[in-house]
mmCIF file of C-alpha atoms in Angstrom:
data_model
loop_
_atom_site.group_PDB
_atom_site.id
_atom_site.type_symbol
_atom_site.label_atom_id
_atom_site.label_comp_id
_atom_site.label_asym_id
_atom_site.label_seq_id
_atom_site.Cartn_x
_atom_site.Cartn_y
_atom_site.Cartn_z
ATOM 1 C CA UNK A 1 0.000 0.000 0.000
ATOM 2 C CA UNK A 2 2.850 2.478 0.492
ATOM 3 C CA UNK A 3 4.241 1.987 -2.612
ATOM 4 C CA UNK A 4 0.904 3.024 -4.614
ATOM 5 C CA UNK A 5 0.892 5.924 -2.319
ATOM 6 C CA UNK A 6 4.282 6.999 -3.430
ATOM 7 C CA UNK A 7 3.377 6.344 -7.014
ATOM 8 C CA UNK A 8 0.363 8.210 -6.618
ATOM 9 C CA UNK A 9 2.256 11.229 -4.290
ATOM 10 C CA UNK A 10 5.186 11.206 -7.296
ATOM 11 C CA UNK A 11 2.169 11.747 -9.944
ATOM 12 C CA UNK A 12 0.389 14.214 -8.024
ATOM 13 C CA UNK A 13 3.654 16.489 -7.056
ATOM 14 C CA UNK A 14 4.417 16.194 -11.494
ATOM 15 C CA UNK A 15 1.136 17.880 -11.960
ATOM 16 C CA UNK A 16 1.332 20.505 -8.779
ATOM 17 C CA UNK A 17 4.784 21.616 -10.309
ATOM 18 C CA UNK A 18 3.606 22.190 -13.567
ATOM 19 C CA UNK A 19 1.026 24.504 -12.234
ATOM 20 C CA UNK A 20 3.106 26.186 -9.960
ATOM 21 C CA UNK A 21 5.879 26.969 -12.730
ATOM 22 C CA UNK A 22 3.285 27.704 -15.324
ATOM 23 C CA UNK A 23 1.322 29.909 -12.524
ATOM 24 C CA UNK A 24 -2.136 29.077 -11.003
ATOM 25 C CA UNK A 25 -5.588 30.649 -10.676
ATOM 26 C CA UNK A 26 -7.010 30.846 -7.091
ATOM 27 C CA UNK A 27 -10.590 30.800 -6.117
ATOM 28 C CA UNK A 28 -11.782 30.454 -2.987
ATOM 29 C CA UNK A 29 -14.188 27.846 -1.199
ATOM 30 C CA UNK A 30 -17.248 28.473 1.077
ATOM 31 C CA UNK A 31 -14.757 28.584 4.087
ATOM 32 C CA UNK A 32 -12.977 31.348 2.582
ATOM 33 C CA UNK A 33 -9.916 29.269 2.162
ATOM 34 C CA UNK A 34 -8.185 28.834 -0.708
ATOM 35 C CA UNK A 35 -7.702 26.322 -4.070
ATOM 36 C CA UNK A 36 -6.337 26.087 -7.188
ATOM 37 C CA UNK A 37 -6.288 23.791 -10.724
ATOM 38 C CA UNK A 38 -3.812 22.541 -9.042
ATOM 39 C CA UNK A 39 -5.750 20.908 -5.896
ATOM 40 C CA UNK A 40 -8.351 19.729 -8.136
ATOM 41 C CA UNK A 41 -6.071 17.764 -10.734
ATOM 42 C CA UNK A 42 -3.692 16.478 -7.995
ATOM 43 C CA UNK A 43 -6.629 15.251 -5.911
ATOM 44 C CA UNK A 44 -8.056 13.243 -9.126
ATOM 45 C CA UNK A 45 -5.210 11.691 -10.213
ATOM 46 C CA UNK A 46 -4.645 10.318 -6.463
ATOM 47 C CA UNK A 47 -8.051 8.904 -6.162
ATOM 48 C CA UNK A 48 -7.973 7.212 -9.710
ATOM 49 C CA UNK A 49 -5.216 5.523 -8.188
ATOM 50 C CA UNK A 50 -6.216 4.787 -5.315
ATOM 51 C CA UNK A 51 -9.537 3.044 -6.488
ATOM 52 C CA UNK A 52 -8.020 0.757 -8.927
ATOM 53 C CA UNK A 53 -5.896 -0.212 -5.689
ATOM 54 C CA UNK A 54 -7.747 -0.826 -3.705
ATOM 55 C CA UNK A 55 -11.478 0.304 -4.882
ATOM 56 C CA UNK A 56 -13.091 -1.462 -1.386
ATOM 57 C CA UNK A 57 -11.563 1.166 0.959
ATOM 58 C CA UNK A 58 -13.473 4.997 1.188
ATOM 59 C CA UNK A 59 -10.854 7.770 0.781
ATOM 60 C CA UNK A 60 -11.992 11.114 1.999
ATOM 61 C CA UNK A 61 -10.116 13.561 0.112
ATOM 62 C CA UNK A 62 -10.315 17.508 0.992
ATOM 63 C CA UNK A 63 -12.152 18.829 -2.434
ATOM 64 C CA UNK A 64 -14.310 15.958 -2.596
ATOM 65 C CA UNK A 65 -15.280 16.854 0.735
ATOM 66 C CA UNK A 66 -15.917 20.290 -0.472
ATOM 67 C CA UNK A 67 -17.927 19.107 -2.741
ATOM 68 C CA UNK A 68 -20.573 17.298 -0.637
ATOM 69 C CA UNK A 69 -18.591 14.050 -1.904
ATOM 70 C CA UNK A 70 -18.196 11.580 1.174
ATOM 71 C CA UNK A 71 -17.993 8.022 1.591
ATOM 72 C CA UNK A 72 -19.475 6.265 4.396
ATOM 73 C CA UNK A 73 -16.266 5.112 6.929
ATOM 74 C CA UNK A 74 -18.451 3.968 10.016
ATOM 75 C CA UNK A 75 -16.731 0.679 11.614
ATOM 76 C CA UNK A 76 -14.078 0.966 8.192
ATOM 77 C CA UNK A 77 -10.772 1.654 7.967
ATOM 78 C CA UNK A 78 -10.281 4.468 5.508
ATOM 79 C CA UNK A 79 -7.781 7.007 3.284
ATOM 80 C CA UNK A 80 -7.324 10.419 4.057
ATOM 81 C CA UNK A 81 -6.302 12.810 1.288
ATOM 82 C CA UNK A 82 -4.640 16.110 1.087
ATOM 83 C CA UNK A 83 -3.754 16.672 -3.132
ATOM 84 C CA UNK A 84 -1.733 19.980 -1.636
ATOM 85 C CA UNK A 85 -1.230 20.932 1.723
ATOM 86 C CA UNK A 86 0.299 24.552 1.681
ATOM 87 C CA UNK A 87 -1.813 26.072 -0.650
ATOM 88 C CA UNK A 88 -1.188 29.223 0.725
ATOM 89 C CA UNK A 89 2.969 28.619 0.333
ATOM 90 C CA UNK A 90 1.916 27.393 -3.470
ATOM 91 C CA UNK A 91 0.135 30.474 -4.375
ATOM 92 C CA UNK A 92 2.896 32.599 -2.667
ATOM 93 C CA UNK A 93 5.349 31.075 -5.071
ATOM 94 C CA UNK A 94 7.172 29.369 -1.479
ATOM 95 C CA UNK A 95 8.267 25.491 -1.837
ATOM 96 C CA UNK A 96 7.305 23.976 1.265
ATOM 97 C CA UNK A 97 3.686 22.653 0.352
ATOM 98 C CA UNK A 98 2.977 18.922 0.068
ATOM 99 C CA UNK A 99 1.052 16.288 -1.309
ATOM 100 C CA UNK A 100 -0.412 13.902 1.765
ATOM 101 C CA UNK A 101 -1.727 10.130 1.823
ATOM 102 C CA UNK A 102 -2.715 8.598 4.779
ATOM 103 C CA UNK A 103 -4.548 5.209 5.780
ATOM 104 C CA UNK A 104 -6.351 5.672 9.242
ATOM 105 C CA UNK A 105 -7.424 2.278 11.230
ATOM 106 C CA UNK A 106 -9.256 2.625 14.425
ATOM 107 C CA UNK A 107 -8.866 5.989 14.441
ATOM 108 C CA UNK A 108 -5.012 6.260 14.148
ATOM 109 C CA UNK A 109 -2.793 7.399 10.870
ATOM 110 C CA UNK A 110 -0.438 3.659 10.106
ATOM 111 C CA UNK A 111 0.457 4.371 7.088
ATOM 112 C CA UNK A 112 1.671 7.745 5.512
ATOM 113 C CA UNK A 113 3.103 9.361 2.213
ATOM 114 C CA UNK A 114 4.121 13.036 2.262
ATOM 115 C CA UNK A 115 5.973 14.316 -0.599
ATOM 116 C CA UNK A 116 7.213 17.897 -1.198
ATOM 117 C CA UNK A 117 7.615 18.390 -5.131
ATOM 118 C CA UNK A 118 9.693 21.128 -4.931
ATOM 119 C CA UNK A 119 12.163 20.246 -2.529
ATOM 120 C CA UNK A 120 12.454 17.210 -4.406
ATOM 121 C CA UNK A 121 12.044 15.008 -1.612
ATOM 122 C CA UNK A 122 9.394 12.234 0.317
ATOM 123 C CA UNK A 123 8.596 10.999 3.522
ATOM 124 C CA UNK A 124 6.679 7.401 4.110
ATOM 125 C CA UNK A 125 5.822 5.990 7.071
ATOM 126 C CA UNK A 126 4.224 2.363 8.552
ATOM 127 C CA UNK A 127 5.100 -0.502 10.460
ATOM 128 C CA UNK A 128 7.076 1.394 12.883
ATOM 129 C CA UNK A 129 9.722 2.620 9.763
ATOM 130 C CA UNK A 130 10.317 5.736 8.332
ATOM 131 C CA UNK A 131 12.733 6.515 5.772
ATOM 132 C CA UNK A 132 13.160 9.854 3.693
ATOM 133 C CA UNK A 133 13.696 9.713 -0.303
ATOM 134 C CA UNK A 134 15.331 12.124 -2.733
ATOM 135 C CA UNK A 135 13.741 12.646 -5.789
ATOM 136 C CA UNK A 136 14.777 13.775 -9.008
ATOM 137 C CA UNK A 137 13.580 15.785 -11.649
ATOM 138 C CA UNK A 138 12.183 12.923 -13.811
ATOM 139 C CA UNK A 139 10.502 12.495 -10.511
ATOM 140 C CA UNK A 140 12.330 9.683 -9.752
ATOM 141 C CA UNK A 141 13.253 7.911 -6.317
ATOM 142 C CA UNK A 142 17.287 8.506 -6.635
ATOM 143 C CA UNK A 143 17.756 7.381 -2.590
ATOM 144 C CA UNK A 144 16.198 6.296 0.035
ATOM 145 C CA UNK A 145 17.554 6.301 4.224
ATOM 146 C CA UNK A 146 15.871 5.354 7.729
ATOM 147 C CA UNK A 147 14.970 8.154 9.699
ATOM 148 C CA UNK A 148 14.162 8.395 13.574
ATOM 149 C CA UNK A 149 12.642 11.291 15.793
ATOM 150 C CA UNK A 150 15.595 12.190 18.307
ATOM 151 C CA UNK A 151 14.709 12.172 21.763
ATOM 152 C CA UNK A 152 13.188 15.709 23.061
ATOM 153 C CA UNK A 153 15.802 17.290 25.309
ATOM 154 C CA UNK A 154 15.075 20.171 27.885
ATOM 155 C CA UNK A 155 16.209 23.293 25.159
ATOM 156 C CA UNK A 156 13.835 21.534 21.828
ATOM 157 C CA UNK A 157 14.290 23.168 18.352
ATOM 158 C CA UNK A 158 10.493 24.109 17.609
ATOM 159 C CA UNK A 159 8.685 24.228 14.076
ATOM 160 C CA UNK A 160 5.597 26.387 13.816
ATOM 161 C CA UNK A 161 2.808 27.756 11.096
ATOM 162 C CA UNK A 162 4.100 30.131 8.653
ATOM 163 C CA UNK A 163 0.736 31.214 7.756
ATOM 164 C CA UNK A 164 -1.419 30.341 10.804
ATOM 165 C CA UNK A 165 0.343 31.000 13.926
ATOM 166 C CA UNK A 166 -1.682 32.563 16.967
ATOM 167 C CA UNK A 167 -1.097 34.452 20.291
ATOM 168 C CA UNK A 168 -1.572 30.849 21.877
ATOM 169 C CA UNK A 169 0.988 29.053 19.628
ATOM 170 C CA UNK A 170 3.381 32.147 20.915
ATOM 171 C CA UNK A 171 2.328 31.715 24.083
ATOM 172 C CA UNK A 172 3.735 28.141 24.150
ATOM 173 C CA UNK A 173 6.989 28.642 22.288
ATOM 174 C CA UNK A 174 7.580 31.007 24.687
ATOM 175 C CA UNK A 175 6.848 28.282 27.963
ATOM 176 C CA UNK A 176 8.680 25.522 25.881
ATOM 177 C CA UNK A 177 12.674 27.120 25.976
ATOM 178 C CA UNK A 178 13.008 26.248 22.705
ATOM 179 C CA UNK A 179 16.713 26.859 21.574
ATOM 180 C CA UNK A 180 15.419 27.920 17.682
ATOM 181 C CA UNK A 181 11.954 28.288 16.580
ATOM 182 C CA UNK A 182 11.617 27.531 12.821
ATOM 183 C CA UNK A 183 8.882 28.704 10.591
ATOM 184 C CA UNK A 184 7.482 26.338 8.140
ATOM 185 C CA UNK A 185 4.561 25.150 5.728
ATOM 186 C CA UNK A 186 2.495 22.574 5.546
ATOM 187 C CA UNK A 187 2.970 18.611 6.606
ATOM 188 C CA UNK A 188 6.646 19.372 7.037
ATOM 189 C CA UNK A 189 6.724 20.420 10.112
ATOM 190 C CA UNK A 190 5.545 16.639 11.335
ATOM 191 C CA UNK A 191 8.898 15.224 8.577
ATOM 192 C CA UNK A 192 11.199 17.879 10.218
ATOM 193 C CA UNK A 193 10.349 15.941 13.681
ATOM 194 C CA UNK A 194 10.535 12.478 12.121
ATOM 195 C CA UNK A 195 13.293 13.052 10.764
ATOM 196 C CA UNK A 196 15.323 14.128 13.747
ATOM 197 C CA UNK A 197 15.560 17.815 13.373
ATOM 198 C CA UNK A 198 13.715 19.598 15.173
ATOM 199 C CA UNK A 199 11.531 18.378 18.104
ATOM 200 C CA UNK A 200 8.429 19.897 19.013
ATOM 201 C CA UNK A 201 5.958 21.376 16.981
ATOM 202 C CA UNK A 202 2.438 22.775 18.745
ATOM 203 C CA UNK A 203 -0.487 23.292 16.574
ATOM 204 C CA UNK A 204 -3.306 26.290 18.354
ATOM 205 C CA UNK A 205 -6.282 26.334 16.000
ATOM 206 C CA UNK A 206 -7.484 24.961 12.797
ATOM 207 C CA UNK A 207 -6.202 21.994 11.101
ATOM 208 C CA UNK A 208 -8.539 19.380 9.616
ATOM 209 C CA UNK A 209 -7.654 15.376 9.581
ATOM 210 C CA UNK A 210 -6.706 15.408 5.932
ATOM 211 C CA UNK A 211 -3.694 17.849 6.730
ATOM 212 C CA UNK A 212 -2.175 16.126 9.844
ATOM 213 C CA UNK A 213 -3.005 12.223 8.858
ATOM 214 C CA UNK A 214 -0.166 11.554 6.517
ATOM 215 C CA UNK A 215 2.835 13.451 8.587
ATOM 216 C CA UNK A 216 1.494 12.130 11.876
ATOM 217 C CA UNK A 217 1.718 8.653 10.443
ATOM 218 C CA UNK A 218 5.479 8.907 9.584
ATOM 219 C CA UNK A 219 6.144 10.837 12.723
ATOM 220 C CA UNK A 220 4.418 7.872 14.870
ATOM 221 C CA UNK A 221 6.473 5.399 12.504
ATOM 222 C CA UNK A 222 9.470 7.269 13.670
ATOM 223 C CA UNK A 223 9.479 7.054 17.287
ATOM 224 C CA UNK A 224 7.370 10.051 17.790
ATOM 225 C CA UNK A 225 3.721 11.154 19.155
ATOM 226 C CA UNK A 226 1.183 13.369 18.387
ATOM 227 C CA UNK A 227 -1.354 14.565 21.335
ATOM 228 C CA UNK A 228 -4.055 16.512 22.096
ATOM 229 C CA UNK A 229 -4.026 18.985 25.057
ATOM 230 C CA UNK A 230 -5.128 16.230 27.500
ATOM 231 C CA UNK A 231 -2.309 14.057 26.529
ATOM 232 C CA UNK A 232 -4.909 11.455 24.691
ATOM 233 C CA UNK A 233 -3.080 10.556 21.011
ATOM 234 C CA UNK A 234 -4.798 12.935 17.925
ATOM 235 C CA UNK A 235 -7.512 10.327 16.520
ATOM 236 C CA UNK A 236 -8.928 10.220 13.101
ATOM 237 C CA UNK A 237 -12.536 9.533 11.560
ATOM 238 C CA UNK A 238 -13.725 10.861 15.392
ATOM 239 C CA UNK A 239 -17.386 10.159 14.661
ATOM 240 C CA UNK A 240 -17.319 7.177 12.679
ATOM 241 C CA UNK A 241 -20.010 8.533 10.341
ATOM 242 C CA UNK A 242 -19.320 11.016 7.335
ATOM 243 C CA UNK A 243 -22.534 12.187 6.555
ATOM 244 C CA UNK A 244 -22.211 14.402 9.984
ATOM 245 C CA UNK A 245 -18.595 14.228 10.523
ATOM 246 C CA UNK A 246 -16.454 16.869 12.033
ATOM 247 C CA UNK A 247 -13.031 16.532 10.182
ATOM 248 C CA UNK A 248 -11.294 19.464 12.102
ATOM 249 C CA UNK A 249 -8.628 18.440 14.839
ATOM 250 C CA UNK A 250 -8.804 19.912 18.634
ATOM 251 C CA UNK A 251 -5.607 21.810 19.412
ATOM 252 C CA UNK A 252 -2.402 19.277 19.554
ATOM 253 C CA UNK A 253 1.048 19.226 19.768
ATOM 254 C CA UNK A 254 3.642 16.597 17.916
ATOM 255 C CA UNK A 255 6.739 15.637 20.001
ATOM 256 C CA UNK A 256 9.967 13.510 18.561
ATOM 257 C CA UNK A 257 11.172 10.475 20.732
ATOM 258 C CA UNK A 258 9.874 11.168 24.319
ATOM 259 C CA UNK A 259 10.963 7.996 26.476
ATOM 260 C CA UNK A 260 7.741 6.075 27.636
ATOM 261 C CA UNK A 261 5.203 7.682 25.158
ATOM 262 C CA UNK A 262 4.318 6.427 21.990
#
């Protein structure tokens, strides 16, 4: 399953680019928030591939969502997609948006795909493995390594929101003695802590499933954790029924290796 969500990430991210080099038109959705060509043909060329797959399992993907478009996932395990996460670094002509693919069971993210075309590298995640791959510009996997969250030391290098931080995301940067705070877009953040680089990364207001599913499932494959405020892991599909689902997350905060969590 990981590999057809590469393939279908490495697809996806050929399209994105040629938007983004080529320019894109923005519109905006009900919520105000924005999309582009490039959402919509990203986000069907990952579900055409993920339904000849594996057509039996619902994937609820963010414009289909949009779009009134959701599959029943009571008592199922289930896809979540995110064709571009970033759209706001995408329009802004910034590279650090993403293409996210995520398999939830029982409400938690085991399997993961995040890809970043224009860094030119990807992150999967599942089975308790991670490993980080360098692609090329035939959008080909040229390398691929382990990677393992670091344990979270007493002075943590922090990641935060580019483009929606918040006086209570300050507010705990501030509390945390964080030696560096970095600021970053998209699913990233979640890869920077997987990957051993930075540690801590708190997240005060909205995120929906589809944009934490995939990064949270190669941080967790990595050694690390992602928690709500209570300390309860984030969980995924929280109703169990999409015609009346909720798909925003509560407040959380992703950690790398913290001895005795998972």
């Amino acid at each position: 399953m990981l590999a057809t969500f590469e393939k279908a990430a490495l697809l996806a991210g050929k399209a994105i680019l040629e938007i983004y080099r080529a320019g894109p038109n923005t519109s905006y959705k009900a919520d105000r928030s924005p999309v582009t060509e490039a959402d919509e043909r990203a986000e069907e060329i990952i579900l055409a591939e993920l339904a000849q797959a594996f057509p039996e399992i619902p994937v609820i993907a963010e414009e289909s969502v949009a779009m009134g478009r959701i599959p029943s996932i009571e008592g199922r395990s289930f896809m979540l997609v995110d064709p571009l996460d970033g759209t706001k670094e995408f329009i802004n002509n910034r590279e650090d948006f993403t293409v996210n693919i995520a398999l939830i069971e029982n409400g938690a993210p085991i399997l993961g795909a995040v890809y970043a075309p224009a860094l030119k590298v990807a992150y999967l995640g599942g089975g308790g493995r991670a490993e980080k791959l360098v692609v090329d510009d035939a959008f080909a996997v040229t390398s691929r390594e382990p990677i393992a969250a670091r344990p979270v030391g007493s002075r943590p290098i922090c990641v935060a929101s580019r483009s929606h931080n918040s006086a209570e995301t300050e507010a705990f940067l501030e509390k945390s003695g964080a030696a560096d705070i970095r600021s970053i877009g998209s699913s990233l953040k979640f890869c920077l802590l997987a990957e051993g680089v930075a540690d801590l990364y708190p997240r005060f207001g909205r995120t929906m499933e589809w944009d934490t599913a995939a990064g949270d499932a190669v941080l967790r494959a990595a050694g690390g954790s992602t928690v709500t405020l209570d300390g309860a892991p984030l969980t995924y599909g929280k109703t169990g029924r999409a015609d009346m689902l909720d798909f925003a997350n509560p407040d959380f905060i992703a950690w790398g290796s913290r001895p005795g969590k998972s």
